[in-house]
Amino acid sequence: MSRNRIADAVERATDPAAAAHLAAILERLRHDGGRVTATRRLVIDAMLGSHDHHLTAADVVEAVRRDEPDFHPSTVYRTLDRLTELGVVDRIQIGPGPAVYHLSHRPHRHLVCDGCGAVREAPPDVLDAVATRLATETGFALNPGATPLHGLCEACTI
Ligand SMILES: [Zn+2]
Ligand SMILES: [Zn+2]
């Protein structure tokens, strides 16, 4: 894969909001001591450009290979692991299936529909009162980011 093709893939960077998000993520990556390699950029860009913000590792591979068919899945898996270590990507176990990954630049909590499996995003502070109460009453330190809320989405309650 040539450098130019990588640059093209990155510069295709969709809309201005996505471009701003990409810049923020790369800045965070640099700040955390990570190098911005072409591979990392491709993976981040593929995740940003994806309609679904919660992707399994296989989904990320598919998204990357839409632009770069030669990309080896193991490279994508390794890159995802490294981006997770660097805090740019979060790995979350939402349902019984494989873990999903999201970019960590936009904090949110997860609403999981037990009817259709859809994952919706909720405001980041939605569990704050619960966390505070648990800490006060039981000493338990809730990790809200790792606590998906289960129920039925609007479409499934009809
Ligand atoms: Zn998420
Ligand atoms: Zn549903």
mmCIF file with all atom_site columns, N, CA and C in Angstrom, residues 49-85:
data_model
loop_
_atom_site.group_PDB
_atom_site.id
_atom_site.type_symbol
_atom_site.label_atom_id
_atom_site.label_alt_id
_atom_site.label_comp_id
_atom_site.label_asym_id
_atom_site.label_entity_id
_atom_site.label_seq_id
_atom_site.pdbx_PDB_ins_code
_atom_site.Cartn_x
_atom_site.Cartn_y
_atom_site.Cartn_z
_atom_site.occupancy
_atom_site.B_iso_or_equiv
_atom_site.pdbx_formal_charge
_atom_site.auth_seq_id
_atom_site.auth_comp_id
_atom_site.auth_asym_id
_atom_site.auth_atom_id
_atom_site.pdbx_PDB_model_num
ATOM 1   N N  . GLY A 1 49 ? -16.104 7.164  10.160 1.00 0.00 ? 49 GLY A N  1
ATOM 2   C CA . GLY A 1 49 ? -16.935 7.211  8.971  1.00 0.00 ? 49 GLY A CA 1
ATOM 3   C C  . GLY A 1 49 ? -18.060 6.194  8.980  1.00 0.00 ? 49 GLY A C  1
ATOM 4   N N  . SER A 1 50 ? -18.032 5.306  9.969  1.00 0.00 ? 50 SER A N  1
ATOM 5   C CA . SER A 1 50 ? -19.037 4.259  10.000 1.00 0.00 ? 50 SER A CA 1
ATOM 6   C C  . SER A 1 50 ? -20.355 4.801  10.559 1.00 0.00 ? 50 SER A C  1
ATOM 7   N N  . HIS A 1 51 ? -21.452 4.339  9.986  1.00 0.00 ? 51 HIS A N  1
ATOM 8   C CA . HIS A 1 51 ? -22.771 4.803  10.442 1.00 0.00 ? 51 HIS A CA 1
ATOM 9   C C  . HIS A 1 51 ? -23.012 4.369  11.891 1.00 0.00 ? 51 HIS A C  1
ATOM 10  N N  . ASP A 1 52 ? -22.629 3.144  12.204 1.00 0.00 ? 52 ASP A N  1
ATOM 11  C CA . ASP A 1 52 ? -22.789 2.612  13.559 1.00 0.00 ? 52 ASP A CA 1
ATOM 12  C C  . ASP A 1 52 ? -21.557 2.980  14.379 1.00 0.00 ? 52 ASP A C  1
ATOM 13  N N  . HIS A 1 53 ? -21.773 3.544  15.572 1.00 0.00 ? 53 HIS A N  1
ATOM 14  C CA . HIS A 1 53 ? -20.629 3.978  16.381 1.00 0.00 ? 53 HIS A CA 1
ATOM 15  C C  . HIS A 1 53 ? -20.100 2.884  17.285 1.00 0.00 ? 53 HIS A C  1
ATOM 16  N N  . HIS A 1 54 ? -20.742 1.724  17.270 1.00 0.00 ? 54 HIS A N  1
ATOM 17  C CA . HIS A 1 54 ? -20.285 0.611  18.101 1.00 0.00 ? 54 HIS A CA 1
ATOM 18  C C  . HIS A 1 54 ? -20.017 -0.579 17.202 1.00 0.00 ? 54 HIS A C  1
ATOM 19  N N  . LEU A 1 55 ? -18.735 -0.859 17.011 1.00 0.00 ? 55 LEU A N  1
ATOM 20  C CA . LEU A 1 55 ? -18.334 -1.850 16.021 1.00 0.00 ? 55 LEU A CA 1
ATOM 21  C C  . LEU A 1 55 ? -17.588 -2.992 16.685 1.00 0.00 ? 55 LEU A C  1
ATOM 22  N N  . THR A 1 56 ? -17.866 -4.201 16.232 1.00 0.00 ? 56 THR A N  1
ATOM 23  C CA . THR A 1 56 ? -17.039 -5.320 16.660 1.00 0.00 ? 56 THR A CA 1
ATOM 24  C C  . THR A 1 56 ? -15.707 -5.214 15.907 1.00 0.00 ? 56 THR A C  1
ATOM 25  N N  . ALA A 1 57 ? -14.719 -5.985 16.362 1.00 0.00 ? 57 ALA A N  1
ATOM 26  C CA . ALA A 1 57 ? -13.427 -5.974 15.669 1.00 0.00 ? 57 ALA A CA 1
ATOM 27  C C  . ALA A 1 57 ? -13.627 -6.370 14.200 1.00 0.00 ? 57 ALA A C  1
ATOM 28  N N  . ALA A 1 58 ? -14.519 -7.339 13.957 1.00 0.00 ? 58 ALA A N  1
ATOM 29  C CA . ALA A 1 58 ? -14.775 -7.778 12.581 1.00 0.00 ? 58 ALA A CA 1
ATOM 30  C C  . ALA A 1 58 ? -15.397 -6.649 11.757 1.00 0.00 ? 58 ALA A C  1
ATOM 31  N N  . ASP A 1 59 ? -16.284 -5.848 12.381 1.00 0.00 ? 59 ASP A N  1
ATOM 32  C CA . ASP A 1 59 ? -16.870 -4.700 11.685 1.00 0.00 ? 59 ASP A CA 1
ATOM 33  C C  . ASP A 1 59 ? -15.789 -3.696 11.291 1.00 0.00 ? 59 ASP A C  1
ATOM 34  N N  . VAL A 1 60 ? -14.833 -3.481 12.217 1.00 0.00 ? 60 VAL A N  1
ATOM 35  C CA . VAL A 1 60 ? -13.769 -2.513 11.934 1.00 0.00 ? 60 VAL A CA 1
ATOM 36  C C  . VAL A 1 60 ? -12.925 -3.013 10.762 1.00 0.00 ? 60 VAL A C  1
ATOM 37  N N  . VAL A 1 61 ? -12.613 -4.311 10.770 1.00 0.00 ? 61 VAL A N  1
ATOM 38  C CA . VAL A 1 61 ? -11.853 -4.896 9.665  1.00 0.00 ? 61 VAL A CA 1
ATOM 39  C C  . VAL A 1 61 ? -12.588 -4.643 8.343  1.00 0.00 ? 61 VAL A C  1
ATOM 40  N N  . GLU A 1 62 ? -13.889 -4.892 8.363  1.00 0.00 ? 62 GLU A N  1
ATOM 41  C CA . GLU A 1 62 ? -14.682 -4.720 7.144  1.00 0.00 ? 62 GLU A CA 1
ATOM 42  C C  . GLU A 1 62 ? -14.657 -3.259 6.684  1.00 0.00 ? 62 GLU A C  1
ATOM 43  N N  . ALA A 1 63 ? -14.803 -2.337 7.654  1.00 0.00 ? 63 ALA A N  1
ATOM 44  C CA . ALA A 1 63 ? -14.808 -0.914 7.305  1.00 0.00 ? 63 ALA A CA 1
ATOM 45  C C  . ALA A 1 63 ? -13.466 -0.478 6.731  1.00 0.00 ? 63 ALA A C  1
ATOM 46  N N  . VAL A 1 64 ? -12.372 -0.957 7.338  1.00 0.00 ? 64 VAL A N  1
ATOM 47  C CA . VAL A 1 64 ? -11.041 -0.585 6.850  1.00 0.00 ? 64 VAL A CA 1
ATOM 48  C C  . VAL A 1 64 ? -10.824 -1.154 5.451  1.00 0.00 ? 64 VAL A C  1
ATOM 49  N N  . ARG A 1 65 ? -11.263 -2.405 5.261  1.00 0.00 ? 65 ARG A N  1
ATOM 50  C CA . ARG A 1 65 ? -10.986 -3.066 3.985  1.00 0.00 ? 65 ARG A CA 1
ATOM 51  C C  . ARG A 1 65 ? -11.881 -2.576 2.854  1.00 0.00 ? 65 ARG A C  1
ATOM 52  N N  . ARG A 1 66 ? -12.913 -1.822 3.190  1.00 0.00 ? 66 ARG A N  1
ATOM 53  C CA . ARG A 1 66 ? -13.711 -1.196 2.147  1.00 0.00 ? 66 ARG A CA 1
ATOM 54  C C  . ARG A 1 66 ? -12.815 -0.209 1.369  1.00 0.00 ? 66 ARG A C  1
ATOM 55  N N  . ASP A 1 67 ? -11.929 0.473  2.102  1.00 0.00 ? 67 ASP A N  1
ATOM 56  C CA . ASP A 1 67 ? -10.997 1.406  1.456  1.00 0.00 ? 67 ASP A CA 1
ATOM 57  C C  . ASP A 1 67 ? -9.698  0.734  1.053  1.00 0.00 ? 67 ASP A C  1
ATOM 58  N N  . GLU A 1 68 ? -9.263  -0.226 1.874  1.00 0.00 ? 68 GLU A N  1
ATOM 59  C CA . GLU A 1 68 ? -7.962  -0.855 1.662  1.00 0.00 ? 68 GLU A CA 1
ATOM 60  C C  . GLU A 1 68 ? -8.116  -2.363 1.688  1.00 0.00 ? 68 GLU A C  1
ATOM 61  N N  . PRO A 1 69 ? -8.519  -2.946 0.557  1.00 0.00 ? 69 PRO A N  1
ATOM 62  C CA . PRO A 1 69 ? -8.822  -4.387 0.536  1.00 0.00 ? 69 PRO A CA 1
ATOM 63  C C  . PRO A 1 69 ? -7.633  -5.267 0.912  1.00 0.00 ? 69 PRO A C  1
ATOM 64  N N  . ASP A 1 70 ? -6.415  -4.736 0.772  1.00 0.00 ? 70 ASP A N  1
ATOM 65  C CA . ASP A 1 70 ? -5.221  -5.542 1.065  1.00 0.00 ? 70 ASP A CA 1
ATOM 66  C C  . ASP A 1 70 ? -4.901  -5.604 2.554  1.00 0.00 ? 70 ASP A C  1
ATOM 67  N N  . PHE A 1 71 ? -5.592  -4.811 3.342  1.00 0.00 ? 71 PHE A N  1
ATOM 68  C CA . PHE A 1 71 ? -5.243  -4.723 4.754  1.00 0.00 ? 71 PHE A CA 1
ATOM 69  C C  . PHE A 1 71 ? -5.473  -6.038 5.467  1.00 0.00 ? 71 PHE A C  1
ATOM 70  N N  . HIS A 1 72 ? -4.464  -6.496 6.210  1.00 0.00 ? 72 HIS A N  1
ATOM 71  C CA . HIS A 1 72 ? -4.595  -7.784 6.883  1.00 0.00 ? 72 HIS A CA 1
ATOM 72  C C  . HIS A 1 72 ? -5.388  -7.620 8.186  1.00 0.00 ? 72 HIS A C  1
ATOM 73  N N  . PRO A 1 73 ? -6.382  -8.492 8.421  1.00 0.00 ? 73 PRO A N  1
ATOM 74  C CA . PRO A 1 73 ? -7.177  -8.373 9.646  1.00 0.00 ? 73 PRO A CA 1
ATOM 75  C C  . PRO A 1 73 ? -6.333  -8.312 10.922 1.00 0.00 ? 73 PRO A C  1
ATOM 76  N N  . SER A 1 74 ? -5.242  -9.093 10.981 1.00 0.00 ? 74 SER A N  1
ATOM 77  C CA . SER A 1 74 ? -4.456  -9.106 12.220 1.00 0.00 ? 74 SER A CA 1
ATOM 78  C C  . SER A 1 74 ? -3.841  -7.735 12.489 1.00 0.00 ? 74 SER A C  1
ATOM 79  N N  . THR A 1 75 ? -3.547  -6.987 11.438 1.00 0.00 ? 75 THR A N  1
ATOM 80  C CA . THR A 1 75 ? -3.026  -5.627 11.618 1.00 0.00 ? 75 THR A CA 1
ATOM 81  C C  . THR A 1 75 ? -4.091  -4.741 12.249 1.00 0.00 ? 75 THR A C  1
ATOM 82  N N  . VAL A 1 76 ? -5.321  -4.913 11.785 1.00 0.00 ? 76 VAL A N  1
ATOM 83  C CA . VAL A 1 76 ? -6.423  -4.121 12.340 1.00 0.00 ? 76 VAL A CA 1
ATOM 84  C C  . VAL A 1 76 ? -6.645  -4.485 13.806 1.00 0.00 ? 76 VAL A C  1
ATOM 85  N N  . TYR A 1 77 ? -6.637  -5.786 14.122 1.00 0.00 ? 77 TYR A N  1
ATOM 86  C CA . TYR A 1 77 ? -6.835  -6.222 15.515 1.00 0.00 ? 77 TYR A CA 1
ATOM 87  C C  . TYR A 1 77 ? -5.748  -5.649 16.425 1.00 0.00 ? 77 TYR A C  1
ATOM 88  N N  . ARG A 1 78 ? -4.501  -5.742 15.957 1.00 0.00 ? 78 ARG A N  1
ATOM 89  C CA . ARG A 1 78 ? -3.376  -5.219 16.746 1.00 0.00 ? 78 ARG A CA 1
ATOM 90  C C  . ARG A 1 78 ? -3.538  -3.719 16.979 1.00 0.00 ? 78 ARG A C  1
ATOM 91  N N  . THR A 1 79 ? -3.922  -3.013 15.912 1.00 0.00 ? 79 THR A N  1
ATOM 92  C CA . THR A 1 79 ? -4.075  -1.561 16.011 1.00 0.00 ? 79 THR A CA 1
ATOM 93  C C  . THR A 1 79 ? -5.201  -1.202 16.987 1.00 0.00 ? 79 THR A C  1
ATOM 94  N N  . LEU A 1 80 ? -6.298  -1.947 16.927 1.00 0.00 ? 80 LEU A N  1
ATOM 95  C CA . LEU A 1 80 ? -7.413  -1.709 17.852 1.00 0.00 ? 80 LEU A CA 1
ATOM 96  C C  . LEU A 1 80 ? -6.967  -1.902 19.298 1.00 0.00 ? 80 LEU A C  1
ATOM 97  N N  . ASP A 1 81 ? -6.199  -2.968 19.548 1.00 0.00 ? 81 ASP A N  1
ATOM 98  C CA . ASP A 1 81 ? -5.686  -3.231 20.899 1.00 0.00 ? 81 ASP A CA 1
ATOM 99  C C  . ASP A 1 81 ? -4.837  -2.067 21.385 1.00 0.00 ? 81 ASP A C  1
ATOM 100 N N  . ARG A 1 82 ? -3.971  -1.596 20.514 1.00 0.00 ? 82 ARG A N  1
ATOM 101 C CA . ARG A 1 82 ? -3.050  -0.522 20.888 1.00 0.00 ? 82 ARG A CA 1
ATOM 102 C C  . ARG A 1 82 ? -3.815  0.781  21.138 1.00 0.00 ? 82 ARG A C  1
ATOM 103 N N  . LEU A 1 83 ? -4.791  1.077  20.271 1.00 0.00 ? 83 LEU A N  1
ATOM 104 C CA . LEU A 1 83 ? -5.586  2.301  20.439 1.00 0.00 ? 83 LEU A CA 1
ATOM 105 C C  . LEU A 1 83 ? -6.404  2.226  21.732 1.00 0.00 ? 83 LEU A C  1
ATOM 106 N N  . THR A 1 84 ? -6.802  1.009  22.110 1.00 0.00 ? 84 THR A N  1
ATOM 107 C CA . THR A 1 84 ? -7.527  0.820  23.363 1.00 0.00 ? 84 THR A CA 1
ATOM 108 C C  . THR A 1 84 ? -6.597  1.102  24.545 1.00 0.00 ? 84 THR A C  1
ATOM 109 N N  . GLU A 1 85 ? -5.366  0.564  24.474 1.00 0.00 ? 85 GLU A N  1
ATOM 110 C CA . GLU A 1 85 ? -4.378  0.830  25.527 1.00 0.00 ? 85 GLU A CA 1
ATOM 111 C C  . GLU A 1 85 ? -4.102  2.323  25.664 1.00 0.00 ? 85 GLU A C  1
#
